[in-house]
N, C-alpha and C. Protein backbone atom coordinates (compact mmCIF):
# COMPACT_ATOMS: atom_id res chain seq x y z
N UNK A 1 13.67 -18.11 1.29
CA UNK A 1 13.24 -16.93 0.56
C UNK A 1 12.02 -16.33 1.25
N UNK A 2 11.87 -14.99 1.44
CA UNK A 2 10.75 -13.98 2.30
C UNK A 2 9.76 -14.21 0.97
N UNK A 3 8.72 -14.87 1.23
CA UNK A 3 7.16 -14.22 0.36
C UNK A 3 6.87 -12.88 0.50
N UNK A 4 6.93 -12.38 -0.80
CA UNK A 4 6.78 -11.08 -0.87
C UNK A 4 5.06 -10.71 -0.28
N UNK A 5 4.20 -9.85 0.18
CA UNK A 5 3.34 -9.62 0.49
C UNK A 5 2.68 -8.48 0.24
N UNK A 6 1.63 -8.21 0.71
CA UNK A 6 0.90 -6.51 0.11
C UNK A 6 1.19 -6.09 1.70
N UNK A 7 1.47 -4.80 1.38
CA UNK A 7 1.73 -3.47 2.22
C UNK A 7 0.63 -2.91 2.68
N UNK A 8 -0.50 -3.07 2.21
CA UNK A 8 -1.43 -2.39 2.27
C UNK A 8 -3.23 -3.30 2.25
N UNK A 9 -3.88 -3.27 3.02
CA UNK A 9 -5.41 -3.59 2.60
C UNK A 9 -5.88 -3.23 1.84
N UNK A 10 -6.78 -3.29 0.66
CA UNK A 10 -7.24 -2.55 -0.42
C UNK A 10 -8.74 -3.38 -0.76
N UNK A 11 -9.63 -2.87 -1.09
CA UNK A 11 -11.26 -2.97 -1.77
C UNK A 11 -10.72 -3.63 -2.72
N UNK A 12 -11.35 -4.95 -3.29
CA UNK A 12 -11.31 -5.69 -4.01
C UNK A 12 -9.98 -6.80 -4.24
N UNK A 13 -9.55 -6.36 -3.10
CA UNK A 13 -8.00 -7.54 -2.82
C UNK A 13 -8.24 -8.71 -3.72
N UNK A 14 -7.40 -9.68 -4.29
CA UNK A 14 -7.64 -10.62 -4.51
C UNK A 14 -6.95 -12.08 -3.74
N UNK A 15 -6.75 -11.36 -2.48
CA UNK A 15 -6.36 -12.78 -1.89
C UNK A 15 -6.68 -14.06 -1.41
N UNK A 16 -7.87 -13.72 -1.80
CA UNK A 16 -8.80 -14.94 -1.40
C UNK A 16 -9.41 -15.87 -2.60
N UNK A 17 -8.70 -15.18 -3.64
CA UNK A 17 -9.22 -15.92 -5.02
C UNK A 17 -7.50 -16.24 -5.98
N UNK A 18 -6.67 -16.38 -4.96
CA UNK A 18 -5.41 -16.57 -5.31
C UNK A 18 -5.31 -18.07 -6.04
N UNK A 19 -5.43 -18.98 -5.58
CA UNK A 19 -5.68 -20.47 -5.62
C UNK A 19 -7.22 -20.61 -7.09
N UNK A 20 -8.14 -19.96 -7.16
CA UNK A 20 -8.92 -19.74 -8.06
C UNK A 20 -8.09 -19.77 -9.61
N UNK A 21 -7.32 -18.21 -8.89
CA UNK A 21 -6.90 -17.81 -10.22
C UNK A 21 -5.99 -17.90 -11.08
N UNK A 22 -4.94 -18.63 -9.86
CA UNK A 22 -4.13 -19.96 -10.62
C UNK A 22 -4.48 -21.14 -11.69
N UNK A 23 -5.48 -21.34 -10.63
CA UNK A 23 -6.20 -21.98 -11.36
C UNK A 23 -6.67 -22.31 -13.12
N UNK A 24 -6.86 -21.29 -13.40
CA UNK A 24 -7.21 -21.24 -14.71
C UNK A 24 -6.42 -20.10 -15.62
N UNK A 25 -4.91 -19.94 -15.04
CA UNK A 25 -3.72 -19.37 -16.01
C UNK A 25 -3.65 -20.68 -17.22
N UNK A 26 -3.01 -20.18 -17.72
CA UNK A 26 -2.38 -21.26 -19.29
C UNK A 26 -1.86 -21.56 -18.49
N UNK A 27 -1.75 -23.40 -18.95
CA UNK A 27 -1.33 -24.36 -19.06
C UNK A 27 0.27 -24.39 -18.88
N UNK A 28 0.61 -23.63 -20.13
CA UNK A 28 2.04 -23.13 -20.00
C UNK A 28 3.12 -22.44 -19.26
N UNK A 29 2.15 -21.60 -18.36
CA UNK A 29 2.49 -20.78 -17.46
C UNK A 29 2.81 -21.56 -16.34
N UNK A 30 1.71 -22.75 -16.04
CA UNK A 30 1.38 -23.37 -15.16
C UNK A 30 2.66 -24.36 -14.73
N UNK A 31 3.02 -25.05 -16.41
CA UNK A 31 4.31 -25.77 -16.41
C UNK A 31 5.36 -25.30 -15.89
N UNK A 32 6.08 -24.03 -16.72
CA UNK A 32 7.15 -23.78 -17.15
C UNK A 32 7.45 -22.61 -15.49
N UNK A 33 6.33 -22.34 -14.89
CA UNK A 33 6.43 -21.56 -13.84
C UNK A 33 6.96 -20.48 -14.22
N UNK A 34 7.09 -19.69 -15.79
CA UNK A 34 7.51 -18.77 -16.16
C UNK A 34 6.44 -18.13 -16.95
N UNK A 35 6.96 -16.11 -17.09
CA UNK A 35 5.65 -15.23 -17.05
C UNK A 35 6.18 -14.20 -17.65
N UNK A 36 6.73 -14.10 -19.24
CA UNK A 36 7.16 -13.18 -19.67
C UNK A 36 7.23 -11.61 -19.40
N UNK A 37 5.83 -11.22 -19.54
CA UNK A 37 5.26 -9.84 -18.95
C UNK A 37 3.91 -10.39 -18.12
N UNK A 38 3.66 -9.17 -17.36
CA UNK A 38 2.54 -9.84 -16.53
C UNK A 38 2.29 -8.05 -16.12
N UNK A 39 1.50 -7.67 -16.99
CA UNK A 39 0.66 -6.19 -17.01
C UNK A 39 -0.75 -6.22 -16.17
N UNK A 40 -0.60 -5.23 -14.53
CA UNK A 40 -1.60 -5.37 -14.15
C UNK A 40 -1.86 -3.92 -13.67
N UNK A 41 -3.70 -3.85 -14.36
CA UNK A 41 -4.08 -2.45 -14.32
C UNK A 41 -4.52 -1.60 -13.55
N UNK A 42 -4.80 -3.18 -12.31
CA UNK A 42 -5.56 -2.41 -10.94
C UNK A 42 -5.29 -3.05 -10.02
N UNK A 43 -3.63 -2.65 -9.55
CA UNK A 43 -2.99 -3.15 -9.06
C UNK A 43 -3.47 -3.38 -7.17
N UNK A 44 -3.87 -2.08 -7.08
CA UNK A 44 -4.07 -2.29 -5.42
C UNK A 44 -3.28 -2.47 -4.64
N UNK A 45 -3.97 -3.31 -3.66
CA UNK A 45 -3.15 -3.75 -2.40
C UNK A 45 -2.01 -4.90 -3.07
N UNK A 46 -1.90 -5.11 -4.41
CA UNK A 46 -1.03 -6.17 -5.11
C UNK A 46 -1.10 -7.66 -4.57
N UNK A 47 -1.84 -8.09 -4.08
CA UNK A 47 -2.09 -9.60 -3.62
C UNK A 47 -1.98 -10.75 -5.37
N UNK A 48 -1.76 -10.27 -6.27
CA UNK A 48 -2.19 -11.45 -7.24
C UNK A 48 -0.37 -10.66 -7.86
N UNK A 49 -0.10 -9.81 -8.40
CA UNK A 49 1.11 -8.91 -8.21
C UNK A 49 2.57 -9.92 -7.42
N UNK A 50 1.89 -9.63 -5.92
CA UNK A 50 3.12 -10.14 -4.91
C UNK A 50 3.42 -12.01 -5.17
N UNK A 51 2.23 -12.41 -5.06
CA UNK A 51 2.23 -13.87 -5.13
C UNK A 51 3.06 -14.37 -6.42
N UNK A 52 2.56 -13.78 -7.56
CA UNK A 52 3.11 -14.37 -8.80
C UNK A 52 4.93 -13.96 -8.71
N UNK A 53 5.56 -12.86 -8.46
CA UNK A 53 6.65 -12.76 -8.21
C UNK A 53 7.15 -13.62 -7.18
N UNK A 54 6.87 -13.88 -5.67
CA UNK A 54 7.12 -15.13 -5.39
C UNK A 54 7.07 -16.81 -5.70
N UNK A 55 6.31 -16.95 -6.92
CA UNK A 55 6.38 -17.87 -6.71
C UNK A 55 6.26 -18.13 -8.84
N UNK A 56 7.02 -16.97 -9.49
CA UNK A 56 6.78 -17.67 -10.67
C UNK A 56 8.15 -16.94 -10.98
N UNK A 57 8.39 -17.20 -11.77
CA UNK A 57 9.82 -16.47 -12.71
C UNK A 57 9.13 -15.50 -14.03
N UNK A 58 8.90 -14.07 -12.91
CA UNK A 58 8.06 -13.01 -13.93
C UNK A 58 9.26 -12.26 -14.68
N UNK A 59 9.63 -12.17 -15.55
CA UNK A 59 10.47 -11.46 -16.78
C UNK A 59 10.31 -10.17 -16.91
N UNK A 60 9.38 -9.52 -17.00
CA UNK A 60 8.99 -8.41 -16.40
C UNK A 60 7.27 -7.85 -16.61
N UNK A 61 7.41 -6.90 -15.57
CA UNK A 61 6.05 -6.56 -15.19
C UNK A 61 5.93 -5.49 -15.62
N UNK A 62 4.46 -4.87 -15.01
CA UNK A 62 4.31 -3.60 -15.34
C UNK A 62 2.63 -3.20 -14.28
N UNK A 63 3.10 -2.60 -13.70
CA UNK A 63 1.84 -2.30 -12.47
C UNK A 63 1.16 -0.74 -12.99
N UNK A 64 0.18 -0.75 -12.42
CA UNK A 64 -0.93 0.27 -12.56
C UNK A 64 -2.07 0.75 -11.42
N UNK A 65 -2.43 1.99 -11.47
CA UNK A 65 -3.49 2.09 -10.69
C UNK A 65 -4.16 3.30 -10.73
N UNK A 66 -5.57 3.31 -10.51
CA UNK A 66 -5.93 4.76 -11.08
C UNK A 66 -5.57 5.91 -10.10
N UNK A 67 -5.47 4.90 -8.81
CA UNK A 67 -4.95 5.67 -7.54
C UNK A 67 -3.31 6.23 -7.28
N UNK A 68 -3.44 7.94 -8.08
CA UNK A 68 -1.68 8.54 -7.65
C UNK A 68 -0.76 7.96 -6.64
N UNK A 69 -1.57 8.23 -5.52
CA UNK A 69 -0.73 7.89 -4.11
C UNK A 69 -0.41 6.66 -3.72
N UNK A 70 -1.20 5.86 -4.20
CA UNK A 70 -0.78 4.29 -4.53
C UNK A 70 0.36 4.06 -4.82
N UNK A 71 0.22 4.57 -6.40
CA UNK A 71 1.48 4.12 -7.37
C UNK A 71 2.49 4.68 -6.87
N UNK A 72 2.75 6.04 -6.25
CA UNK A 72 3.64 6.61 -5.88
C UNK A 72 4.59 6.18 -4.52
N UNK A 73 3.29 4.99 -3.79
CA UNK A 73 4.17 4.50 -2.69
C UNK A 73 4.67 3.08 -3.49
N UNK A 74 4.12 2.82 -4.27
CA UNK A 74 5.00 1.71 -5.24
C UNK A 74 6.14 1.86 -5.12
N UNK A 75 6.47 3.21 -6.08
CA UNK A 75 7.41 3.49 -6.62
C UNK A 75 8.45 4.26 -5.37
N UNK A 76 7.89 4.65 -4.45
CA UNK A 76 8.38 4.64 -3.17
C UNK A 76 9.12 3.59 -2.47
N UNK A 77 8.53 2.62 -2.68
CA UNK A 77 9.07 1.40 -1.85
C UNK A 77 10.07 0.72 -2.44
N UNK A 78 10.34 0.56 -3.97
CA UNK A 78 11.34 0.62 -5.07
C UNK A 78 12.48 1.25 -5.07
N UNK A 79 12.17 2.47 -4.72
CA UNK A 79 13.40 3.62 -5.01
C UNK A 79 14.17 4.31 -3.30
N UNK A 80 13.21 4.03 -2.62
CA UNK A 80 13.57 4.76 -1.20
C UNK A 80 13.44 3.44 -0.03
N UNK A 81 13.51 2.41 -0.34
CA UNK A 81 12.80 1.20 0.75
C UNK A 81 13.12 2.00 2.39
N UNK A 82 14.59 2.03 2.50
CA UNK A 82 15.01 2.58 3.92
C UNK A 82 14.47 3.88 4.83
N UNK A 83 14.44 4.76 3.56
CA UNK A 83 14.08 6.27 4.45
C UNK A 83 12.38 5.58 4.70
N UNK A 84 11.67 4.86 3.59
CA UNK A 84 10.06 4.11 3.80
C UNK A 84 10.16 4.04 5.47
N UNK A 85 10.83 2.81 5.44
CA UNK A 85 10.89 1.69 6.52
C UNK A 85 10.89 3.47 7.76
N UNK A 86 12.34 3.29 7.64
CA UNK A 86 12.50 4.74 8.92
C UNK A 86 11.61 5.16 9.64
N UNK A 87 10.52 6.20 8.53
CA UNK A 87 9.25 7.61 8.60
C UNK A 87 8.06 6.22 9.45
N UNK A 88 7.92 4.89 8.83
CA UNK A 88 6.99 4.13 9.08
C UNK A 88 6.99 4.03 10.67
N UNK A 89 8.49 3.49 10.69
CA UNK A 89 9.02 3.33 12.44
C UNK A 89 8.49 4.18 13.48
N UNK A 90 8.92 5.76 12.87
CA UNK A 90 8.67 6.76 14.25
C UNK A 90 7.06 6.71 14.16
N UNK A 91 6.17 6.66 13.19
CA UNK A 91 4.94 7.01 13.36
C UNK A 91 4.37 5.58 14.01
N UNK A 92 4.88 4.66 14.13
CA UNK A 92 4.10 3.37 14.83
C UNK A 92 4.76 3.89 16.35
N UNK A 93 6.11 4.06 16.44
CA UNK A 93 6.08 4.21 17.89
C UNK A 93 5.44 5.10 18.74
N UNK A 94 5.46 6.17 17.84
CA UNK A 94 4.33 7.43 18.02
C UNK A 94 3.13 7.57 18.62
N UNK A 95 2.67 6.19 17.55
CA UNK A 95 0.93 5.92 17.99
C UNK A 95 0.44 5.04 18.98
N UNK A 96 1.86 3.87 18.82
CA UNK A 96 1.48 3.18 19.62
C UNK A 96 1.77 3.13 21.35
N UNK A 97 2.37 4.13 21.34
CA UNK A 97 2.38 5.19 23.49
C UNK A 97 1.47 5.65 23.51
N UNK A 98 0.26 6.04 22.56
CA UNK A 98 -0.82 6.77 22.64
C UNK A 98 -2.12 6.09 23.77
N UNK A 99 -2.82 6.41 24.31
CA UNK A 99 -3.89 5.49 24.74
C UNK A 99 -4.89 6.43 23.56
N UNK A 100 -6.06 5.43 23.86
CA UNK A 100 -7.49 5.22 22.58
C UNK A 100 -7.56 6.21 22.43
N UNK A 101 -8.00 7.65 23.12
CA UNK A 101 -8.24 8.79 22.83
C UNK A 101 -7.23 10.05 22.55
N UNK A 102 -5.92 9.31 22.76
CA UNK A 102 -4.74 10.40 22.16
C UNK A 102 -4.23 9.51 20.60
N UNK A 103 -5.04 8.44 20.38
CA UNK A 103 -4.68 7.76 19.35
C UNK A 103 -5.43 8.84 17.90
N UNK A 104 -7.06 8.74 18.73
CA UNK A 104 -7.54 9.55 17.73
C UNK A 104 -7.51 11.06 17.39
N UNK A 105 -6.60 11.74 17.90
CA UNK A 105 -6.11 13.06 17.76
C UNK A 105 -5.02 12.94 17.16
N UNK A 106 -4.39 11.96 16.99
CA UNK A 106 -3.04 11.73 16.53
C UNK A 106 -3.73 11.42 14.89
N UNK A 107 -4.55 10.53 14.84
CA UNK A 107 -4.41 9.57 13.52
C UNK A 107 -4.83 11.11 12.72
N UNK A 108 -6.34 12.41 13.02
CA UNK A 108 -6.90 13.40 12.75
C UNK A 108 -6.28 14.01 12.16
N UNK A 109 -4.75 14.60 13.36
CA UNK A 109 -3.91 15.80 13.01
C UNK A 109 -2.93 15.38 12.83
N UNK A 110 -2.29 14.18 12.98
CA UNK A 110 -1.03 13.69 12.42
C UNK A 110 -0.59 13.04 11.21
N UNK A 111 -1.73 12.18 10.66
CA UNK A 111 -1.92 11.17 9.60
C UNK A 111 -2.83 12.01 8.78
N UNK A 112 -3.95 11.85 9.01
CA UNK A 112 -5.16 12.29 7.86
C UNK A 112 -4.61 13.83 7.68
N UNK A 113 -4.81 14.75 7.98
CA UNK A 113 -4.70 16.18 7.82
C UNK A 113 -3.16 16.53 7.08
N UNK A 114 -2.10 16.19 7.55
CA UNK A 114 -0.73 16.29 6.97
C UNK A 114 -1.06 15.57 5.18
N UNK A 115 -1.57 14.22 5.46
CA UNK A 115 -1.85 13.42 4.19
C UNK A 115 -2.53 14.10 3.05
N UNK A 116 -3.81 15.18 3.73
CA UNK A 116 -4.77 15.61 2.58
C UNK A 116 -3.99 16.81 1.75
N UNK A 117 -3.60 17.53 2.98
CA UNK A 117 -2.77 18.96 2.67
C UNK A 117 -1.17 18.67 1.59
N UNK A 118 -0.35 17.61 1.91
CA UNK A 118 0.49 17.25 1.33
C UNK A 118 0.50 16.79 -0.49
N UNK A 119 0.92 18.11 -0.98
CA UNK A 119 0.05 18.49 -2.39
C UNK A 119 1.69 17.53 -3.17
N UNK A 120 1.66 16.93 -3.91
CA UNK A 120 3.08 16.15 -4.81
C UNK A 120 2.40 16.47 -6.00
N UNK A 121 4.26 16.44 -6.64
CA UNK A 121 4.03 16.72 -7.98
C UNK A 121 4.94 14.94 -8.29
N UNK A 122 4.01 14.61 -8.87
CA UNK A 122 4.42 12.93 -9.36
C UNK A 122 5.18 12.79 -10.06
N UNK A 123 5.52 13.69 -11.28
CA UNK A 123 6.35 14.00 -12.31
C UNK A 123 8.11 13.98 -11.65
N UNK A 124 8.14 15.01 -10.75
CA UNK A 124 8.86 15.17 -10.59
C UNK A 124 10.09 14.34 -8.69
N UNK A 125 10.87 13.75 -8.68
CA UNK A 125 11.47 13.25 -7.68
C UNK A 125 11.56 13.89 -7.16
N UNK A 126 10.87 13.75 -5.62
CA UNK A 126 11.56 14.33 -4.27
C UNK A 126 10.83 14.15 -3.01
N UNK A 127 12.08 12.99 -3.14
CA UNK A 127 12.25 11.91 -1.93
C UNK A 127 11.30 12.29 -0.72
N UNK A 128 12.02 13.81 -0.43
CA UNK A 128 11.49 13.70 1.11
C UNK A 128 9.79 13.60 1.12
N UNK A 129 9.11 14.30 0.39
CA UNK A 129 7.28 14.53 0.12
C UNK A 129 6.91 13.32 -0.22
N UNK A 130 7.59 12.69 -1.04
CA UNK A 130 7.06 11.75 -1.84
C UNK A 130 7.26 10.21 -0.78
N UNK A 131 8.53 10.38 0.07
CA UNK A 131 8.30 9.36 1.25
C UNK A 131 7.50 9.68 2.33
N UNK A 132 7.59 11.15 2.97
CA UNK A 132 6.61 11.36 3.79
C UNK A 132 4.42 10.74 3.28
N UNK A 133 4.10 11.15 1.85
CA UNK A 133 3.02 11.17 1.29
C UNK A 133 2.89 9.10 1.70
N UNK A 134 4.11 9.08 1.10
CA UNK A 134 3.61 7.26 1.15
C UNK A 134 3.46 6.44 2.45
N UNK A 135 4.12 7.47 3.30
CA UNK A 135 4.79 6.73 5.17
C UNK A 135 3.03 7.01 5.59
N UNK A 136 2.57 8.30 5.02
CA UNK A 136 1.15 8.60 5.96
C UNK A 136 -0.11 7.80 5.37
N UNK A 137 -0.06 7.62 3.82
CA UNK A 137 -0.82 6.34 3.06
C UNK A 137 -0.89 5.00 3.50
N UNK A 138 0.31 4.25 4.17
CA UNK A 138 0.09 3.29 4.62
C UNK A 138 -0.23 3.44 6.16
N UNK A 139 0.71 4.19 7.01
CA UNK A 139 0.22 4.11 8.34
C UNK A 139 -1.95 4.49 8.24
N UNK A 140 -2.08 5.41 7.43
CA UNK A 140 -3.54 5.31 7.56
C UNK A 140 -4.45 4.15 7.19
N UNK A 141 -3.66 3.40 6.00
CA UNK A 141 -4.30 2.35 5.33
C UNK A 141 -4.24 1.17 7.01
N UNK A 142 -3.44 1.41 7.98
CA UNK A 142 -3.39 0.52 9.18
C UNK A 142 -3.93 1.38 10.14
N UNK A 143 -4.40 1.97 10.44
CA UNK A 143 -4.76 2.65 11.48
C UNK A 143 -6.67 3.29 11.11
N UNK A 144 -7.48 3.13 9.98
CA UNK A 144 -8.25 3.79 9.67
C UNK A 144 -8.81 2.34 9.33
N UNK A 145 -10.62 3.00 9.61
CA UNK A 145 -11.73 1.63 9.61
C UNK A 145 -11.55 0.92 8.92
N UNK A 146 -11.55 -0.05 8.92
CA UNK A 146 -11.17 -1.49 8.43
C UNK A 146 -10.15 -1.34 6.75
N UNK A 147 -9.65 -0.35 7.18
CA UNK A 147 -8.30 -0.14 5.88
C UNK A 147 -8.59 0.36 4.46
N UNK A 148 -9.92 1.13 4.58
CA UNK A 148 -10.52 1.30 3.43
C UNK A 148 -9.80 2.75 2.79
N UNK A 149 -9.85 3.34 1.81
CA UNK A 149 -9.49 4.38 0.72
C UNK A 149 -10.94 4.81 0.52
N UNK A 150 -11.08 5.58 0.89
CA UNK A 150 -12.09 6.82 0.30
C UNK A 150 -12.31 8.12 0.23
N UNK A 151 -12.32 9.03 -0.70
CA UNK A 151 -12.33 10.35 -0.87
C UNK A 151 -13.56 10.87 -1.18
N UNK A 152 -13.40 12.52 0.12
CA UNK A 152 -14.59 13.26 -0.39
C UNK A 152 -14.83 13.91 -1.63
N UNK A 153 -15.91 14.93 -1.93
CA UNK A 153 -15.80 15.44 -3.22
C UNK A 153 -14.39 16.43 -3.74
N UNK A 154 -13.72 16.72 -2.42
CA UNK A 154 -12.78 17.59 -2.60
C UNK A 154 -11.56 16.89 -2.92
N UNK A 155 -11.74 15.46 -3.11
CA UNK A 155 -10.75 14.85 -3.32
C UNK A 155 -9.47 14.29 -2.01
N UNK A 156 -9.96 14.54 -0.83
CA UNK A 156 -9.38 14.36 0.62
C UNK A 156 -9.62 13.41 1.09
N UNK A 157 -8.63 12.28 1.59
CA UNK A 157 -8.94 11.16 2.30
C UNK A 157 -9.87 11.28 3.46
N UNK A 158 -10.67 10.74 4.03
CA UNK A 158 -12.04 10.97 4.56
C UNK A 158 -12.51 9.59 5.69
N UNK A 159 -11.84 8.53 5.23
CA UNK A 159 -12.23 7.78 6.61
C UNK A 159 -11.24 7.77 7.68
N UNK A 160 -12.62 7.23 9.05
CA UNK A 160 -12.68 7.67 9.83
C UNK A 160 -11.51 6.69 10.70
N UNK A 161 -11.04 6.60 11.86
CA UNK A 161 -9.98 6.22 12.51
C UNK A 161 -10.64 5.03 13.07
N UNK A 162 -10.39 4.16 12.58
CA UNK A 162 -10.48 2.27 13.43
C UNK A 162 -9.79 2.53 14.40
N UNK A 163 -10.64 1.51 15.23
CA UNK A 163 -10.10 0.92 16.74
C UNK A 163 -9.50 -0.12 16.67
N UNK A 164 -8.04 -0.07 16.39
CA UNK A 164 -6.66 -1.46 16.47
C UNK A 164 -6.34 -1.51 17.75
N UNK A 165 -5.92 -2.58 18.64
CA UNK A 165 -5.27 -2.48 19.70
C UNK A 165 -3.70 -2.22 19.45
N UNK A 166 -3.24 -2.74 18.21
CA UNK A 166 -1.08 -2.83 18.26
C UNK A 166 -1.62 -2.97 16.83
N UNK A 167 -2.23 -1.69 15.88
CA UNK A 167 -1.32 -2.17 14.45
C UNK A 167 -0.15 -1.79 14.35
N UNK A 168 -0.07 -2.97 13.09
CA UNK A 168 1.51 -3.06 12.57
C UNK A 168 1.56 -2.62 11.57
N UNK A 169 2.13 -0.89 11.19
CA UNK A 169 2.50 0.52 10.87
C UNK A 169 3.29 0.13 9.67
């Protein structure tokens, strides 16, 4: 069986407090390796999310986040996995023929700028925006300083382009 994993780096990950926070679940949970509902509100990069579905018998869930574009590549990766995978493909091969300084004109005007301008309506399905919005969320979440999420006052993704030698898109 594939361990499911996070897609994404995220501020306040909890993967390093995985083993912690096992730790001190009920007893019952602990036994029976079963997890009726398992409601989480700040979901993130999903590190506490991914683990428990690998490795417990969750009944059902229910994810959250205050972050739109987040949830929307959630629900992206759920509903569209293939066209995901696809858009992800061309933009790693893309970047990665680039040398260092055609990297960072690429990540500027290819990733960040398409990403800020790319206006979704969440409400409503459609596929193509709503996979393109999530393909440029993660390739930035891999390609941008140490994988961080931050917006200016205008509400526009805003950090700046990390130096990766071969990320993996």
């Amino acid at each position: 069986m594939t361990t499911a994993k996070p897609f994404l780096k995220w501020a306040g990950g909890k993967r390093q407090l995985l083993n912690e926070l096992e730790a001190n679940f009920p007893p019952h949970i602990l036994e029976t390796k079963e997890i009726d509902l398992y409601i989480e509100p700040f979901v993130g990069g999903g590190a506490l999310f991914f683990y428990l579905l690998s490795n417990y018998c969750v009944k059902k869930s229910i994810i959250n986040d205050i972050n739109p574009d987040l949830m929307l590549t959630y629900k992206v990766i759920k509903l569209f996995p293939e066209e995901l995978i696809k858009r992800l493909e061309v933009i790693q091969t893309e970047y990665l023929r680039l040398d260092t300084e055609k990297r960072k004109e690429y990540f500027y005007n290819k990733l960040r700028e398409p990403y800020n301008k790319l206006k979704i309506n969440y409400k409503k399905k459609d596929k193509k925006s709503w996979v393109e919005k999530s393909a440029l969320l993660i390739a930035l979440n891999k390609t941008c300083f140490n994988g961080l999420y931050r917006q200016n006052s205008k509400g526009e993704f805003n950090v700046p382009v990390g130096r990766y030698k071969n990320p993996k898109i």
